[in-house]
Short mmCIF file of C-alpha atoms and ligand atoms in Angstrom, two decimals:
data_model
loop_
_atom_site.label_atom_id
_atom_site.label_comp_id
_atom_site.label_asym_id
_atom_site.label_seq_id
_atom_site.Cartn_x
_atom_site.Cartn_y
_atom_site.Cartn_z
CA UNK P 1 94.23 55.37 17.53
CA UNK P 2 97.78 54.14 16.93
CA UNK P 3 98.21 50.38 16.80
CA UNK P 4 100.72 49.15 19.37
CA UNK P 5 102.05 45.85 18.01
CA UNK P 6 103.71 44.87 21.29
CA UNK P 7 100.34 45.03 23.04
CA UNK P 8 98.74 42.90 20.35
CA UNK P 9 101.56 40.36 20.69
CA UNK P 10 100.94 40.18 24.44
CA UNK P 11 97.22 39.52 23.91
CA UNK P 12 98.03 36.96 21.23
CA UNK P 13 100.39 35.02 23.53
CA UNK P 14 97.80 34.80 26.30
CA UNK P 15 95.02 33.77 23.90
CA UNK P 16 97.27 31.04 22.47
CA UNK P 17 97.50 29.65 26.00
CA UNK P 18 93.69 29.58 26.39
CA UNK P 19 93.68 32.63 28.66
CA UNK P 20 91.04 35.38 28.47
CA UNK P 21 91.85 38.89 27.27
CA UNK P 22 89.59 41.95 27.09
CA UNK P 23 89.47 43.40 23.58
CA UNK P 24 88.22 46.72 22.23
CA UNK P 25 85.47 46.71 19.63
CA UNK P 26 83.43 49.51 18.06
CA UNK P 27 80.30 48.29 19.88
CA UNK P 28 81.53 47.49 23.42
CA UNK P 29 84.62 45.81 24.92
CA UNK P 30 84.62 42.02 24.69
CA UNK P 31 85.98 39.35 27.03
CA UNK P 32 87.72 37.14 24.51
CA UNK P 33 89.00 33.58 24.40
CA UNK P 34 89.84 30.95 21.78
CA UNK P 35 86.44 29.80 20.46
CA UNK P 36 87.92 26.37 19.64
CA UNK P 37 89.11 25.82 23.21
CA UNK P 38 86.79 24.44 25.92
CA UNK P 39 89.21 25.64 28.57
CA UNK P 40 89.20 29.24 27.32
CA UNK P 41 85.42 29.35 26.89
CA UNK P 42 84.79 27.95 30.38
CA UNK P 43 86.97 30.76 31.76
CA UNK P 44 84.80 33.38 30.03
CA UNK P 45 81.62 32.06 31.68
CA UNK P 46 83.32 31.86 35.06
CA UNK P 47 84.74 35.39 34.94
CA UNK P 48 81.46 36.94 33.82
CA UNK P 49 79.35 34.76 36.16
CA UNK P 50 77.32 34.11 33.03
CA UNK P 51 74.56 31.46 32.98
CA UNK P 52 75.67 28.46 30.90
CA UNK P 53 72.53 28.63 28.74
CA UNK P 54 73.55 32.04 27.33
CA UNK P 55 75.68 31.29 24.26
CA UNK P 56 78.61 33.46 23.17
CA UNK P 57 79.15 35.57 20.05
CA UNK P 58 82.16 34.50 18.03
CA UNK P 59 84.30 37.13 16.28
CA UNK P 60 85.90 36.47 12.89
CA UNK P 61 88.21 38.51 10.67
CA UNK P 62 86.14 37.79 7.53
CA UNK P 63 83.68 35.36 5.95
CA UNK P 64 86.42 33.38 4.19
CA UNK P 65 87.57 32.21 7.60
CA UNK P 66 84.00 31.74 8.83
CA UNK P 67 83.34 29.35 5.93
CA UNK P 68 85.01 26.53 7.88
CA UNK P 69 82.45 26.78 10.68
CA UNK P 70 79.12 28.00 9.27
CA UNK P 71 76.69 27.67 6.37
CA UNK P 72 75.89 30.84 4.38
CA UNK P 73 72.84 31.99 2.43
CA UNK P 74 72.16 34.91 0.08
CA UNK P 75 70.63 37.19 2.75
CA UNK P 76 73.71 36.74 4.88
CA UNK P 77 75.99 37.59 1.96
CA UNK P 78 74.01 40.73 1.10
CA UNK P 79 74.22 42.06 4.65
CA UNK P 80 77.84 40.99 5.00
CA UNK P 81 78.80 42.92 1.90
CA UNK P 82 77.05 46.06 3.05
CA UNK P 83 77.67 46.18 6.80
CA UNK P 84 80.71 44.10 7.67
CA UNK P 85 82.90 44.69 9.48
CA UNK P 86 80.37 46.41 11.72
CA UNK P 87 77.77 46.23 14.51
CA UNK P 88 75.70 43.28 13.27
CA UNK P 89 75.68 39.70 14.58
CA UNK P 90 74.29 36.84 12.49
CA UNK P 91 72.79 33.60 13.73
CA UNK P 92 73.89 30.92 11.26
CA UNK P 93 73.80 27.11 11.10
CA UNK P 94 77.00 25.44 12.25
CA UNK P 95 78.71 23.00 9.92
CA UNK P 96 79.00 19.45 11.25
CA UNK P 97 82.80 19.45 11.14
CA UNK P 98 83.16 22.84 12.86
CA UNK P 99 85.72 22.98 15.67
CA UNK P 100 83.75 25.57 17.68
CA UNK P 101 83.65 24.54 21.35
CA UNK P 102 80.31 23.15 22.53
CA UNK P 103 80.67 25.48 25.52
CA UNK P 104 80.23 28.47 23.16
CA UNK P 105 76.90 27.35 21.76
CA UNK P 106 75.48 25.51 24.78
CA UNK P 107 75.31 22.53 22.39
CA UNK P 108 73.03 24.38 19.93
CA UNK P 109 73.62 23.77 16.23
CA UNK P 110 73.60 27.51 15.53
CA UNK P 111 76.33 30.07 16.04
CA UNK P 112 76.21 33.84 16.60
CA UNK P 113 78.98 35.46 14.52
CA UNK P 114 80.29 38.98 14.13
CA UNK P 115 83.06 40.79 12.24
CA UNK P 116 84.37 43.60 14.45
CA UNK P 117 85.59 46.82 12.88
CA UNK P 118 88.02 48.09 15.51
CA UNK P 119 91.49 48.14 13.85
CA UNK P 120 93.30 46.80 16.94
CA UNK P 121 91.04 43.78 17.25
CA UNK P 122 91.20 43.19 13.50
CA UNK P 123 94.97 43.17 13.73
CA UNK P 124 94.79 40.70 16.61
CA UNK P 125 92.44 38.43 14.61
CA UNK P 126 94.93 38.48 11.72
CA UNK P 127 97.65 37.20 14.03
CA UNK P 128 95.86 34.22 15.58
CA UNK P 129 94.58 31.09 13.91
CA UNK P 130 91.28 30.73 15.71
CA UNK P 131 88.16 32.90 16.04
CA UNK P 132 87.44 34.70 19.32
CA UNK P 133 84.44 33.95 21.50
CA UNK P 134 83.79 37.34 23.07
CA UNK P 135 80.69 38.34 25.00
CA UNK P 136 80.60 41.86 26.41
CA UNK P 137 83.29 42.44 29.05
CA UNK P 138 81.02 43.06 32.03
CA UNK P 139 79.58 41.01 34.86
CA UNK P 140 76.47 39.15 33.76
CA UNK P 141 73.28 41.28 33.74
CA UNK P 142 75.24 44.51 34.32
CA UNK P 143 76.12 47.49 32.09
CA UNK P 144 78.54 46.72 29.24
CA UNK P 145 82.06 48.17 29.19
CA UNK P 146 82.94 50.86 26.67
CA UNK P 147 86.48 51.57 27.91
CA UNK P 148 89.42 49.72 29.45
CA UNK P 149 88.67 51.47 32.77
CA UNK P 150 85.15 49.99 32.77
CA UNK P 151 86.64 46.52 32.31
CA UNK P 152 89.10 47.17 35.15
CA UNK P 153 86.27 48.37 37.40
CA UNK P 154 84.32 45.17 36.79
CA UNK P 155 87.06 42.56 36.90
CA UNK P 156 90.13 44.09 38.58
CA UNK P 157 93.10 41.79 38.14
CA UNK P 158 90.94 38.77 37.33
CA UNK P 159 91.25 39.53 33.62
CA UNK P 160 94.86 38.77 32.71
CA UNK P 161 95.18 41.52 30.10
CA UNK P 162 93.14 44.39 28.65
CA UNK P 163 94.04 45.43 25.15
CA UNK P 164 93.72 49.22 25.13
CA UNK P 165 91.63 50.59 22.28
CA UNK P 166 90.13 53.87 23.52
CA UNK P 167 86.41 54.46 23.98
CA UNK P 168 84.09 52.29 21.86
CA UNK P 169 82.83 54.45 19.00
CA UNK P 170 79.25 53.07 18.90
CA UNK P 171 78.82 52.23 22.58
CA UNK P 172 75.86 49.84 22.15
CA UNK P 173 76.00 46.10 21.47
CA UNK P 174 75.52 44.71 17.98
CA UNK P 175 72.12 44.14 16.39
CA UNK P 176 71.49 40.35 16.37
CA UNK P 177 69.65 38.90 13.39
CA UNK P 178 68.67 35.28 12.85
CA UNK P 179 69.17 35.07 9.11
CA UNK P 180 68.70 31.32 8.56
CA UNK P 181 65.10 31.50 7.32
CA UNK P 182 62.82 34.54 7.55
CA UNK P 183 65.02 37.32 8.95
CA UNK P 184 64.28 37.94 12.60
CA UNK P 185 65.85 40.54 14.90
CA UNK P 186 66.71 38.92 18.24
CA UNK P 187 68.29 42.00 19.83
CA UNK P 188 68.15 45.66 18.87
CA UNK P 189 71.61 47.16 18.61
CA UNK P 190 74.05 49.55 17.00
CA UNK P 191 72.78 48.96 13.45
CA UNK P 192 69.32 50.33 12.72
CA UNK P 193 66.69 47.91 11.45
CA UNK P 194 65.68 50.33 8.69
CA UNK P 195 69.19 50.02 7.18
CA UNK P 196 68.93 46.20 7.20
CA UNK P 197 65.46 46.34 5.66
CA UNK P 198 66.69 48.53 2.82
CA UNK P 199 69.25 45.91 1.81
CA UNK P 200 67.11 42.78 2.18
CA UNK P 201 64.01 44.43 0.79
CA UNK P 202 61.70 42.09 2.69
CA UNK P 203 59.76 41.93 5.91
CA UNK P 204 61.90 41.70 9.01
CA UNK P 205 60.35 40.27 12.13
CA UNK P 206 61.30 41.52 15.54
CA UNK P 207 61.32 39.05 18.38
CA UNK P 208 58.97 40.46 21.01
CA UNK P 209 57.68 37.55 23.04
CA UNK P 210 59.84 37.77 26.13
CA UNK P 211 58.38 34.60 27.66
CA UNK P 212 60.03 32.67 24.82
CA UNK P 213 63.66 33.68 25.01
CA UNK P 214 65.78 32.61 22.05
CA UNK P 215 68.62 35.00 22.74
CA UNK P 216 69.34 35.91 26.35
CA UNK P 217 70.06 39.53 25.32
CA UNK P 218 66.27 39.42 25.66
CA UNK P 219 66.38 38.60 29.39
CA UNK P 220 64.28 41.07 31.30
CA UNK P 221 66.91 42.42 33.71
CA UNK P 222 70.04 43.23 31.78
CA UNK P 223 72.37 46.18 31.28
CA UNK P 224 71.75 47.25 34.89
CA UNK P 225 73.95 49.87 36.58
CA UNK P 226 72.99 48.28 39.92
CA UNK P 227 70.58 51.02 41.06
CA UNK P 228 66.88 51.52 40.24
CA UNK P 229 65.92 53.41 37.08
CA UNK P 230 62.60 55.19 36.44
CA UNK P 231 61.65 55.91 32.83
CA UNK P 232 59.78 58.73 31.06
CA UNK P 233 60.01 60.86 34.18
CA UNK P 234 58.62 64.39 34.30
CA UNK P 235 58.99 65.03 38.02
CA UNK P 236 62.30 64.18 39.73
CA UNK P 237 62.40 62.95 43.32
CA UNK P 238 64.79 64.36 45.92
CA UNK P 239 68.36 62.96 45.73
CA UNK P 240 67.73 61.26 42.40
CA UNK P 241 70.08 61.66 39.42
CA UNK P 242 68.27 63.02 36.38
CA UNK P 243 69.30 61.78 32.96
CA UNK P 244 68.20 63.66 29.86
CA UNK P 245 68.88 63.12 26.17
CA UNK P 246 70.22 66.66 25.72
CA UNK P 247 71.80 69.36 27.83
CA UNK P 248 69.14 71.36 29.65
CA UNK P 249 69.18 75.12 30.19
CA UNK P 250 68.99 74.58 33.90
CA UNK P 251 72.12 72.81 35.13
CA UNK P 252 72.09 71.22 38.58
CA UNK P 253 74.68 68.92 40.11
CA UNK P 254 72.42 65.87 39.79
CA UNK P 255 71.68 66.56 36.09
CA UNK P 256 73.34 64.36 33.48
CA UNK P 257 72.87 64.40 29.72
CA UNK P 258 73.71 61.93 26.92
CA UNK P 259 74.43 64.42 24.14
CA UNK P 260 74.78 68.21 24.16
CA UNK P 261 72.35 68.64 21.29
CA UNK P 262 70.28 65.47 21.67
CA UNK P 263 72.05 63.64 18.84
CA UNK P 264 71.09 59.95 19.09
CA UNK P 265 74.42 58.58 17.87
CA UNK P 266 76.29 60.58 20.46
CA UNK P 267 73.71 59.63 23.10
CA UNK P 268 74.22 55.94 22.31
CA UNK P 269 77.96 56.32 22.65
CA UNK P 270 77.60 57.96 26.07
CA UNK P 271 74.78 55.82 27.50
CA UNK P 272 76.73 53.17 29.43
CA UNK P 273 79.54 55.47 30.58
CA UNK P 274 76.95 57.92 31.95
CA UNK P 275 75.07 55.17 33.81
CA UNK P 276 78.37 54.01 35.31
CA UNK P 277 79.29 57.61 36.23
CA UNK P 278 75.97 58.18 38.05
CA UNK P 279 76.54 55.01 40.09
CA UNK P 280 80.11 56.12 40.91
CA UNK P 281 78.79 59.53 41.99
CA UNK P 282 76.83 57.59 44.62
CA UNK P 283 73.27 58.34 43.54
CA UNK P 284 70.82 55.72 44.73
CA UNK P 285 68.46 55.95 41.75
CA UNK P 286 68.12 57.43 38.26
CA UNK P 287 65.18 59.25 36.68
CA UNK P 288 65.32 59.24 32.87
CA UNK P 289 63.43 61.70 30.70
CA UNK P 290 61.60 60.55 27.57
CA UNK P 291 63.97 59.52 24.78
CA UNK P 292 62.76 59.69 21.14
CA UNK P 293 61.80 56.17 20.06
CA UNK P 294 63.33 56.27 16.59
CA UNK P 295 66.56 54.97 15.06
CA UNK P 296 69.17 54.30 17.72
CA UNK P 297 66.74 55.79 20.25
CA UNK P 298 64.87 52.46 20.01
CA UNK P 299 67.99 50.58 21.12
CA UNK P 300 68.66 53.10 23.91
CA UNK P 301 65.07 52.69 25.14
CA UNK P 302 65.33 48.89 24.94
CA UNK P 303 68.45 48.94 27.14
CA UNK P 304 66.97 51.41 29.64
CA UNK P 305 63.77 49.40 29.87
CA UNK P 306 65.67 46.22 30.71
CA UNK P 307 67.98 48.10 33.08
CA UNK P 308 64.89 49.43 34.90
CA UNK P 309 63.66 45.92 35.87
CA UNK P 310 65.76 46.24 39.01
P1 AMP J 1 76.85 39.49 24.78
O1 AMP J 1 77.03 38.43 25.78
O2 AMP J 1 76.57 40.80 25.44
O3 AMP J 1 77.92 39.56 23.79
O4 AMP J 1 75.55 39.12 24.00
C1 AMP J 1 75.54 38.02 23.15
C2 AMP J 1 74.13 37.74 22.77
O5 AMP J 1 74.09 36.85 21.66
C3 AMP J 1 73.37 37.09 23.88
O6 AMP J 1 72.10 37.69 23.97
C4 AMP J 1 73.26 35.65 23.41
O7 AMP J 1 72.18 35.00 23.93
C5 AMP J 1 73.13 35.83 21.91
N1 AMP J 1 73.46 34.58 21.19
C6 AMP J 1 74.65 33.99 21.12
N2 AMP J 1 74.57 32.83 20.40
C7 AMP J 1 73.29 32.70 20.00
C8 AMP J 1 72.56 31.72 19.25
N3 AMP J 1 73.15 30.66 18.72
N4 AMP J 1 71.24 31.94 19.06
C9 AMP J 1 70.63 33.02 19.57
N5 AMP J 1 71.26 33.98 20.29
C10 AMP J 1 72.57 33.83 20.52
MG1 MG J 2 76.31 41.49 27.22
#
C-alpha cells in the first residue's frame, strides 16, 4: 500500500494535541493516543467504554526508544531480534523515571509493549516524539476491527481521524508474553507459541486459570459479534448462519467460510470480518464447525470460545 504523507501528517497533528486517531497495524486496527498524556489515554478508555482496570498496549518504533521506559533482559532481546516488528507484545518492568501515563498501566509497574510492522504506522511513529497507547479499535468486549470501515461502524464520527491502511494482514491480535521471569503466554495471538519456543529454547507456560486474570484479554466474554455462537456444530438449526473453516461443496446462502482451502493463516485474516459480515446480514446466531486446534487454529478457537460466552 502506498504511503500517503499528508494523511500521516493529519494523524500526527491530532496526536500532538492529545486527540485519538485510529491506526492500521498488521494485527488489528488500534485506537491510538499519546502514551505520555493522561488526557489522550483517558479519551481512549472513554471511546472504547473500556474498564479502567484493563491496561493498554503501548506501540514503539524500536527498542532504542523503548529503553527510556522499560527494563530489558536477554529473553526479550532474543525475541525482539527475531520477531520485531511483528505480532508479539511483551510485558516488561517499567523504569522509575518513565513518563508513561499512569492511566495506561492502571498504576501497575509493568508495561505491555509492541513494535508494529505496518509501514504507515511505522512512518507515523517516526514522526512523533512519544509512543502510542493503542488498544484494538473496537468497543470493549466486541470483535476487533481489521479495516477502516470496521472502525467507522463501531465509532462513527466519535473517532476524529482514521488513518487508512487497508485490511490488516494478520487479522488477529498480538501474542502477549510476560517475559520478566519465566516466560508466560498471557494471550494467544498472531505469533505461534512454537515459534517463540524455538528461539527461547525453554519451557513456556500458558496462563490458563481464568479465575485469576492477569491480562484482561483473558476475560471470558470478549471478541463478541453481539449474537450467540455455538461451537463444534455438526447439525445446523433453522435460520442460523453456518461458519466453516473451508469452502464446502454444498453452498447455501447462510454458509460462510474462512478460507477457500482451509488455510489457517487465511482463516485468521478473515475471522473478524466474517463475524461482522454475518451480523450485518442479520443472522441471529452462528454455528461454527470444528476448527483444527493447531498453530493459528488455537488462537482462532480461543477467540471463538470467548465470543461464544454470550
Ligand atoms: P487490546 O486492548 O485488544 O489491545 O488488548 C491489550 C491486552 O494487553 C489486554 O488484554 C490487556 O489486559 C493486556 N495488557 C496490557 N498491559 C498489561 C500488563 N501490564 N500486564 C498484563 N497484561 C496487559
Ligand atoms: Mg481488544
